[in-house]
Coordinates of C-alpha atoms in Angstrom, one line a residue:
Chain J
M1 CA 263.1 98.3 187.9
R2 CA 263.3 100.6 184.9
K3 CA 264.4 104.1 185.7
Y4 CA 261.5 106.5 185.9
T5 CA 261.4 109.0 183.0
P6 CA 258.9 111.8 182.9
K7 CA 256.0 111.1 180.7
D8 CA 254.4 114.5 180.4
N9 CA 256.1 115.1 177.1
V10 CA 255.9 111.8 175.4
Q11 CA 255.4 113.4 171.9
G12 CA 258.7 115.1 172.1
K13 CA 260.6 112.0 173.2
A14 CA 259.4 108.4 173.0
Y15 CA 260.2 107.2 176.5
Y16 CA 259.5 103.6 175.7
T17 CA 262.3 103.2 173.1
D18 CA 265.3 103.8 175.2
R19 CA 267.9 102.1 173.1
F20 CA 270.7 102.4 175.6
W21 CA 268.9 101.0 178.6
V22 CA 270.6 98.1 180.1
A23 CA 268.8 95.7 182.4
P24 CA 270.3 96.0 185.9
R25 CA 272.1 92.9 187.2
V26 CA 271.3 91.4 190.5
P27 CA 274.2 92.4 192.8
T28 CA 276.3 89.5 193.8
T29 CA 278.5 89.3 196.9
E30 CA 281.0 86.7 198.2
V31 CA 280.1 84.3 200.9
E32 CA 281.4 85.6 204.2
E33 CA 283.7 83.6 206.4
G34 CA 282.1 81.8 209.3
S35 CA 278.5 82.4 208.1
H36 CA 275.8 79.7 207.7
F37 CA 276.3 79.7 203.9
A38 CA 280.1 79.2 204.3
K39 CA 279.4 75.9 206.1
V40 CA 277.0 74.9 203.3
V41 CA 279.6 75.6 200.7
E42 CA 282.2 73.6 202.7
V43 CA 279.8 70.6 202.9
L44 CA 279.0 70.7 199.2
S45 CA 282.5 71.3 198.0
S46 CA 283.8 68.3 200.0
K47 CA 281.8 65.9 197.9
I48 CA 281.1 67.6 194.6
T49 CA 282.8 70.3 192.5
L50 CA 281.2 73.7 192.7
K51 CA 281.6 75.9 189.7
D52 CA 280.4 79.0 191.6
A53 CA 279.0 80.0 194.9
V54 CA 277.8 83.6 195.5
L55 CA 275.2 85.4 197.5
Q56 CA 272.4 87.1 195.7
I57 CA 269.8 89.1 197.7
G58 CA 270.6 87.1 200.9
Q59 CA 270.4 83.8 199.1
L60 CA 273.2 81.4 198.3
R61 CA 273.4 80.5 194.6
V62 CA 275.6 77.5 193.8
V63 CA 276.3 76.3 190.3
V64 CA 277.0 72.6 190.0
E65 CA 277.6 70.1 187.3
A66 CA 274.3 68.7 185.8
T67 CA 275.3 65.2 186.8
D68 CA 275.7 66.2 190.5
N69 CA 272.2 67.6 191.0
V70 CA 270.9 64.6 193.1
E71 CA 274.1 64.5 195.2
A72 CA 274.0 68.3 195.8
L73 CA 270.3 68.2 196.9
R74 CA 271.0 65.1 199.1
L75 CA 273.8 66.9 200.9
L76 CA 271.7 70.0 201.4
R77 CA 268.8 67.9 202.8
D78 CA 270.7 65.5 205.0
E79 CA 273.7 67.5 206.2
C80 CA 272.6 71.2 206.0
G81 CA 269.0 71.0 207.0
Y82 CA 267.4 72.1 203.7
A83 CA 264.3 69.9 204.1
M84 CA 262.1 71.6 201.6
C85 CA 262.5 71.8 197.8
S86 CA 260.1 74.7 197.1
E87 CA 260.6 75.1 193.3
I88 CA 262.2 73.4 190.4
S89 CA 262.1 74.9 186.9
A90 CA 264.2 75.8 183.9
V91 CA 265.2 78.8 181.9
D92 CA 265.7 78.7 178.1
Y93 CA 269.1 80.2 177.2
L94 CA 269.2 78.2 173.9
A95 CA 269.5 81.3 171.7
R96 CA 272.4 82.8 173.8
D97 CA 274.3 79.8 175.1
G98 CA 272.7 76.7 173.5
E99 CA 271.9 75.6 177.0
F100 CA 269.0 75.2 179.5
E101 CA 269.5 76.4 183.0
I102 CA 267.8 74.2 185.6
F103 CA 267.4 75.4 189.1
Y104 CA 266.3 73.9 192.4
Q105 CA 265.1 76.3 195.1
M106 CA 265.9 74.9 198.6
L107 CA 264.5 76.1 201.9
N108 CA 265.9 75.6 205.4
L109 CA 262.9 75.9 207.7
D110 CA 265.0 76.0 210.9
E111 CA 267.4 78.7 209.9
A112 CA 265.1 80.5 207.4
K113 CA 267.7 80.4 204.7
R114 CA 267.4 79.6 201.0
V115 CA 269.8 78.1 198.6
R116 CA 269.4 77.9 194.8
V117 CA 271.2 75.0 193.1
V118 CA 271.7 75.8 189.5
C119 CA 273.0 73.5 186.7
R120 CA 273.1 73.8 183.0
I121 CA 272.4 71.2 180.3
K122 CA 272.8 71.3 176.5
D123 CA 269.8 71.0 174.2
G124 CA 268.8 67.3 173.9
E125 CA 270.5 66.2 177.2
A126 CA 268.5 64.8 180.0
I127 CA 268.6 65.5 183.8
E128 CA 268.4 63.0 186.6
S129 CA 265.2 63.1 188.6
V130 CA 265.3 64.2 192.3
C131 CA 262.0 62.5 193.0
P132 CA 263.6 60.0 195.4
L133 CA 264.7 62.9 197.6
F134 CA 261.7 65.2 197.4
K135 CA 258.1 64.2 196.5
S136 CA 257.5 67.8 195.4
A137 CA 259.8 67.3 192.5
N138 CA 257.4 64.9 190.8
F139 CA 255.0 67.6 189.4
A140 CA 257.7 70.2 189.0
E141 CA 259.8 67.9 186.8
R142 CA 256.7 66.9 184.8
E143 CA 256.2 70.7 184.2
I144 CA 259.8 71.0 183.1
F145 CA 259.2 68.2 180.6
D146 CA 255.9 69.8 179.4
M147 CA 257.1 73.4 179.1
F148 CA 260.7 72.8 177.8
G149 CA 260.8 69.3 176.5
I150 CA 263.7 68.4 178.9
K151 CA 263.7 64.7 179.6
V152 CA 264.0 63.6 183.2
N153 CA 265.7 60.3 183.8
N154 CA 264.2 57.8 186.2
H155 CA 261.1 59.9 186.8
P156 CA 258.2 57.8 188.0
F157 CA 255.6 59.2 185.6
L158 CA 257.0 61.5 183.0
K159 CA 254.0 62.9 181.2
R160 CA 252.7 66.3 180.2
I161 CA 251.0 68.0 183.1
L162 CA 249.6 71.3 181.8
M163 CA 249.2 70.9 178.1
P164 CA 247.1 68.1 176.4
D165 CA 249.0 64.9 175.9
D166 CA 248.8 65.2 172.1
W167 CA 250.1 68.8 172.1
E168 CA 252.9 69.7 169.7
G169 CA 255.7 71.9 171.0
H170 CA 256.8 73.1 174.4
P171 CA 255.3 76.5 175.2
L172 CA 257.9 78.0 177.5
L173 CA 260.7 77.7 174.9
K174 CA 261.6 81.1 173.6
S175 CA 261.2 79.7 170.1
Y176 CA 257.5 78.8 170.7
P177 CA 255.3 81.0 168.5
L178 CA 252.7 82.9 170.6
V179 CA 250.5 83.7 167.6
G180 CA 250.1 82.0 164.3
D181 CA 251.0 78.4 165.3
E182 CA 248.7 76.3 163.0
F183 CA 248.5 73.3 165.4
A184 CA 247.7 75.4 168.4
S185 CA 245.1 77.7 166.7
W186 CA 243.1 74.8 165.2
Y187 CA 243.6 72.4 168.1
E188 CA 240.0 72.4 169.4
V189 CA 238.4 72.2 166.0
D190 CA 240.7 69.4 164.8
K191 CA 240.2 67.5 168.0
I192 CA 236.4 67.8 168.2
F193 CA 235.1 68.0 164.6
G194 CA 238.1 67.1 162.5
K195 CA 240.1 69.0 160.0
E196 CA 237.4 69.2 157.4
Y197 CA 235.4 71.5 159.7
R198 CA 238.1 74.2 159.7
D199 CA 236.2 76.0 156.8
I200 CA 232.9 75.9 158.7
V201 CA 234.2 77.2 162.0
G202 CA 236.7 79.6 160.6
P203 CA 240.0 80.9 161.9
E204 CA 240.2 82.2 165.5
N205 CA 240.3 85.9 166.0
R206 CA 243.4 86.9 168.0
D207 CA 243.1 90.6 167.3
P208 CA 241.1 92.1 170.2
A209 CA 240.6 95.4 168.3
R210 CA 239.2 93.8 165.1
V211 CA 236.1 95.7 163.7
D212 CA 234.3 94.4 160.6
R213 CA 231.9 97.1 159.5
Y214 CA 230.1 94.7 157.1
D215 CA 229.4 92.2 159.9
S216 CA 225.9 93.4 161.0
Q217 CA 225.6 90.7 163.7
R218 CA 228.5 91.8 165.8
F219 CA 229.1 95.5 164.8
S220 CA 227.0 98.5 164.1
R221 CA 228.2 101.6 162.2
V222 CA 226.8 104.8 163.5
G223 CA 224.8 106.6 160.8
Y224 CA 224.5 103.4 158.7
E225 CA 222.5 101.1 160.9
V226 CA 220.8 98.1 159.4
P227 CA 218.7 95.4 161.0
F228 CA 220.5 92.6 162.9
G229 CA 222.0 90.1 160.6
A230 CA 221.1 92.0 157.4
E231 CA 223.3 91.8 154.4
I232 CA 225.0 95.1 153.7
D233 CA 225.2 96.3 150.1
R234 CA 228.8 97.4 149.9
E235 CA 228.5 99.7 146.9
N236 CA 225.5 101.8 147.9
E237 CA 225.1 101.9 151.6
K238 CA 222.2 104.0 152.8
A239 CA 222.9 106.6 155.4
N240 CA 220.6 107.0 158.3
P241 CA 221.5 110.4 159.7
I242 CA 221.1 110.8 163.4
K243 CA 217.9 112.7 164.2
Y244 CA 217.6 114.6 167.3
S245 CA 214.4 115.0 169.2
E246 CA 213.0 118.4 169.0
T247 CA 211.1 118.0 172.2
L248 CA 214.0 116.9 174.3
L249 CA 216.7 119.2 173.0
V250 CA 215.6 122.8 173.0
D251 CA 217.8 125.5 171.5
Y252 CA 217.3 128.2 174.0
N253 CA 219.3 130.7 171.9
T254 CA 216.9 130.8 169.0
S255 CA 213.6 129.6 170.5
S256 CA 211.2 131.8 172.4
K257 CA 211.5 129.6 175.5
T258 CA 213.4 131.1 178.3
L259 CA 215.4 129.0 180.7
D260 CA 214.8 131.1 183.7
K261 CA 212.1 133.6 183.9
R262 CA 214.1 135.9 186.2
K263 CA 216.3 136.8 183.2
Chain E
M1 CA 174.8 64.4 195.6
A2 CA 176.8 67.5 195.8
Q3 CA 175.6 70.5 193.9
H4 CA 177.9 72.8 192.1
Q5 CA 177.8 76.3 193.5
V6 CA 179.9 77.9 190.8
N7 CA 178.0 80.1 188.5
Y8 CA 180.1 79.9 185.3
A9 CA 178.2 82.5 183.5
S10 CA 178.6 85.3 186.2
S11 CA 181.9 84.8 187.9
A12 CA 185.2 84.3 186.1
G13 CA 183.7 82.6 183.2
L14 CA 184.1 79.1 182.0
P15 CA 187.2 77.2 183.6
I16 CA 188.8 76.9 180.2
A17 CA 192.0 78.5 179.0
L18 CA 192.6 78.6 175.3
T19 CA 196.2 78.5 174.1
S20 CA 198.4 76.8 171.4
V21 CA 200.6 73.8 171.9
D22 CA 203.7 75.9 171.3
K23 CA 202.8 78.3 174.1
L24 CA 201.9 75.5 176.5
V25 CA 205.1 73.6 175.8
N26 CA 207.3 76.7 176.0
W27 CA 205.6 77.8 179.2
G28 CA 206.7 74.5 180.7
R29 CA 210.2 74.6 179.2
S30 CA 211.0 78.2 180.0
N31 CA 209.9 78.0 183.6
S32 CA 211.9 75.0 184.5
L33 CA 215.3 75.7 183.0
W34 CA 217.7 73.4 184.7
P35 CA 221.4 74.3 184.2
L36 CA 224.3 72.0 184.4
T37 CA 226.5 72.3 187.5
Y38 CA 229.5 73.2 185.5
G39 CA 232.0 75.9 186.3
L40 CA 235.2 76.7 184.5
A41 CA 236.8 79.6 186.2
C42 CA 236.0 82.7 188.4
C43 CA 232.6 83.3 186.7
A44 CA 231.6 80.0 188.3
I45 CA 231.8 81.7 191.7
E46 CA 229.2 84.2 190.5
M47 CA 227.2 81.4 189.1
M48 CA 227.3 79.7 192.5
A49 CA 226.2 82.9 194.2
S50 CA 223.3 83.1 191.8
G51 CA 222.2 79.7 192.9
A52 CA 222.6 80.4 196.6
S53 CA 220.1 81.9 198.9
R54 CA 220.9 85.6 198.5
Y55 CA 220.1 85.7 194.8
D56 CA 218.1 82.5 194.7
F57 CA 217.8 81.0 191.2
D58 CA 215.3 78.5 192.5
R59 CA 212.5 81.1 192.6
M60 CA 212.8 81.2 188.8
G61 CA 212.5 77.4 188.5
T62 CA 216.2 77.2 187.8
I63 CA 217.7 74.4 189.7
F64 CA 221.3 73.2 189.1
R65 CA 221.5 69.6 188.1
A66 CA 224.7 67.6 188.5
S67 CA 224.2 65.4 185.4
P68 CA 224.1 66.6 181.8
R69 CA 221.4 64.0 181.2
Q70 CA 219.0 66.0 183.4
A71 CA 220.0 69.5 182.3
D72 CA 218.5 71.9 179.8
V73 CA 220.9 74.7 179.9
M74 CA 224.7 74.8 179.8
I75 CA 226.2 77.9 181.5
L76 CA 229.8 78.1 180.2
A77 CA 231.1 80.1 183.2
G78 CA 234.7 81.0 182.7
T79 CA 237.8 80.5 180.5
L80 CA 237.7 77.5 178.3
S81 CA 241.2 76.2 177.7
K82 CA 241.9 74.1 174.6
K83 CA 242.7 71.1 176.7
H84 CA 239.3 71.2 178.3
S85 CA 237.3 72.1 175.1
E86 CA 236.9 68.4 174.2
F87 CA 235.2 67.7 177.5
A88 CA 233.0 70.7 177.4
R89 CA 231.7 69.6 174.0
R90 CA 231.2 66.1 175.3
L91 CA 229.1 67.4 178.1
Y92 CA 227.1 69.4 175.7
D93 CA 226.6 66.4 173.5
Q94 CA 225.3 64.4 176.4
M95 CA 222.6 66.8 177.2
T96 CA 219.2 65.9 175.9
E97 CA 217.2 68.1 173.4
P98 CA 216.0 70.7 173.8
K99 CA 219.1 72.4 175.1
W100 CA 220.4 75.9 175.3
V101 CA 223.7 77.5 176.1
I102 CA 224.6 80.7 177.9
S103 CA 228.1 81.9 177.4
M104 CA 229.0 83.7 180.6
G105 CA 231.7 86.4 180.8
S106 CA 234.3 87.8 178.5
C107 CA 236.5 84.7 178.4
A108 CA 233.7 82.4 177.3
N109 CA 232.5 85.0 174.7
T110 CA 235.7 85.9 173.0
G111 CA 238.6 84.5 175.0
G112 CA 238.7 87.8 176.9
M113 CA 242.0 88.8 178.3
F114 CA 243.4 85.4 177.6
N115 CA 244.6 86.1 174.1
T116 CA 246.9 83.1 174.1
Y117 CA 247.6 79.9 172.2
A118 CA 246.0 77.7 174.9
T119 CA 242.6 79.4 175.3
V120 CA 239.6 78.8 173.1
Q121 CA 238.9 82.3 171.6
G122 CA 235.1 82.1 172.1
V123 CA 233.2 79.0 173.1
D124 CA 230.9 79.5 170.0
R125 CA 233.8 77.9 168.0
I126 CA 232.8 74.5 169.5
I127 CA 229.3 74.9 171.0
P128 CA 226.3 76.9 169.5
V129 CA 225.5 79.7 172.0
D130 CA 222.1 81.3 172.6
I131 CA 222.9 84.1 175.1
Y132 CA 226.2 86.0 175.3
L133 CA 226.5 87.5 178.7
P134 CA 229.2 90.3 178.9
G135 CA 231.1 91.1 182.0
C136 CA 234.2 90.2 183.9
A137 CA 232.8 88.6 185.9
P138 CA 229.1 89.3 185.4
R139 CA 227.3 89.8 188.7
P140 CA 224.6 87.3 189.8
E141 CA 221.9 89.8 188.8
T142 CA 223.3 89.8 185.3
L143 CA 223.2 86.0 185.1
Q144 CA 219.6 86.0 186.3
Y145 CA 218.8 88.6 183.6
A146 CA 220.5 86.4 181.0
M147 CA 218.3 83.5 182.2
M148 CA 215.2 85.7 181.9
M149 CA 216.3 86.7 178.4
L150 CA 216.7 83.0 177.6
Q151 CA 213.2 82.4 178.9
K152 CA 211.9 85.2 176.6
K153 CA 213.8 83.6 173.7
I154 CA 212.3 80.2 174.4
R155 CA 208.8 81.6 174.6
R156 CA 209.3 82.9 171.1
E157 CA 210.4 79.6 169.8
S158 CA 208.4 76.8 168.2
A159 CA 207.8 73.7 170.4
D160 CA 209.3 71.7 167.6
M161 CA 213.0 72.3 168.0
K162 CA 213.7 71.4 164.4
K163 CA 211.9 74.5 163.2
N164 CA 214.0 76.8 165.4
T165 CA 216.6 78.5 163.2
K166 CA 219.6 78.3 165.5
Q167 CA 223.1 78.5 164.2
R168 CA 224.3 75.0 164.8
I169 CA 227.8 73.6 164.6
V170 CA 227.4 70.0 163.6

């Protein structure tokens, strides 16, 4: 978590632009001798090469070759009791390393232990499916394909799962534009009416604070009110000053009325 | 032979009500608004509560129908994602005229808090809307009030739907 800085004098010092703030790293510790995770590392390293095996927040994190992912998960399931694959996803490190990180979160229900199997692939490379081992991998790998564009070899039904089938781009990539993507912003208009209706429907408004003072259907300008939907003459707008009711608001300082007769 | 005992001249007058065709037709239309059973997100929970016994839409003649062919009103209750917009428009197209649309909640009105690439920023981009109902989510009373406002709007309309100046997309 970001260190707390007092916010009672934000004018003097902009607390939100701390240029020298460094995101804290998750503390890593070595695997202790004789522990449950030491046996897991022993089983895994007997069959496959482990690049790294550390403890992070009570969980084992093993880094394997991308080609060994099925074998690593099979060893964990059959020989270490990790019967549940609770999450599979990827992280986009293309800008930093030119690689995707794919992780498999494994759960041992008997020992209440978790292992994260991590592997890295280059952009454009594919990963082998773990669907034969875990049924839960089916949708998760489809989501990886949908969100990152990572191909999964030998997947039974590799198809987009969240976005429409004809969507362009993969939204969880860091390079995906959140605003201003032409395909995304006109998608529903192009799909339903066709591109020639873009002029009729108009561009979508992604500015939640937009105010158009000449739009009398959606906005009203105080002191310059016009009937609903009326055209506003931009040069000579007519002011309608706010009139206060004389019967409701009584100025007790100048009028003869007294607020309380006891005074 | 039975003899009429009603004295038309003295009691409530002649058993005749004078009205116009517009008023008669709109009386029927506005008092039997049948919305489509169609929920998109959390606003649909409030819509279901409006239809259930505590708030009781049925007393207003509003009965949810499970087919767009039998529905008059489409309540767009919730966030409309771009993937689903095609199907929402198809449901609207399958409803028979006359038909009306209530946009329920912030997400349906403007996209609401989902200011994202994957959400339709206001359902009026694809479907002409009659009533915009603010709230996140609007309470069942608010939806009932919107339905009553729609009834008032229908009663002002002409029976010939072609004469009604509604902003229509396609």
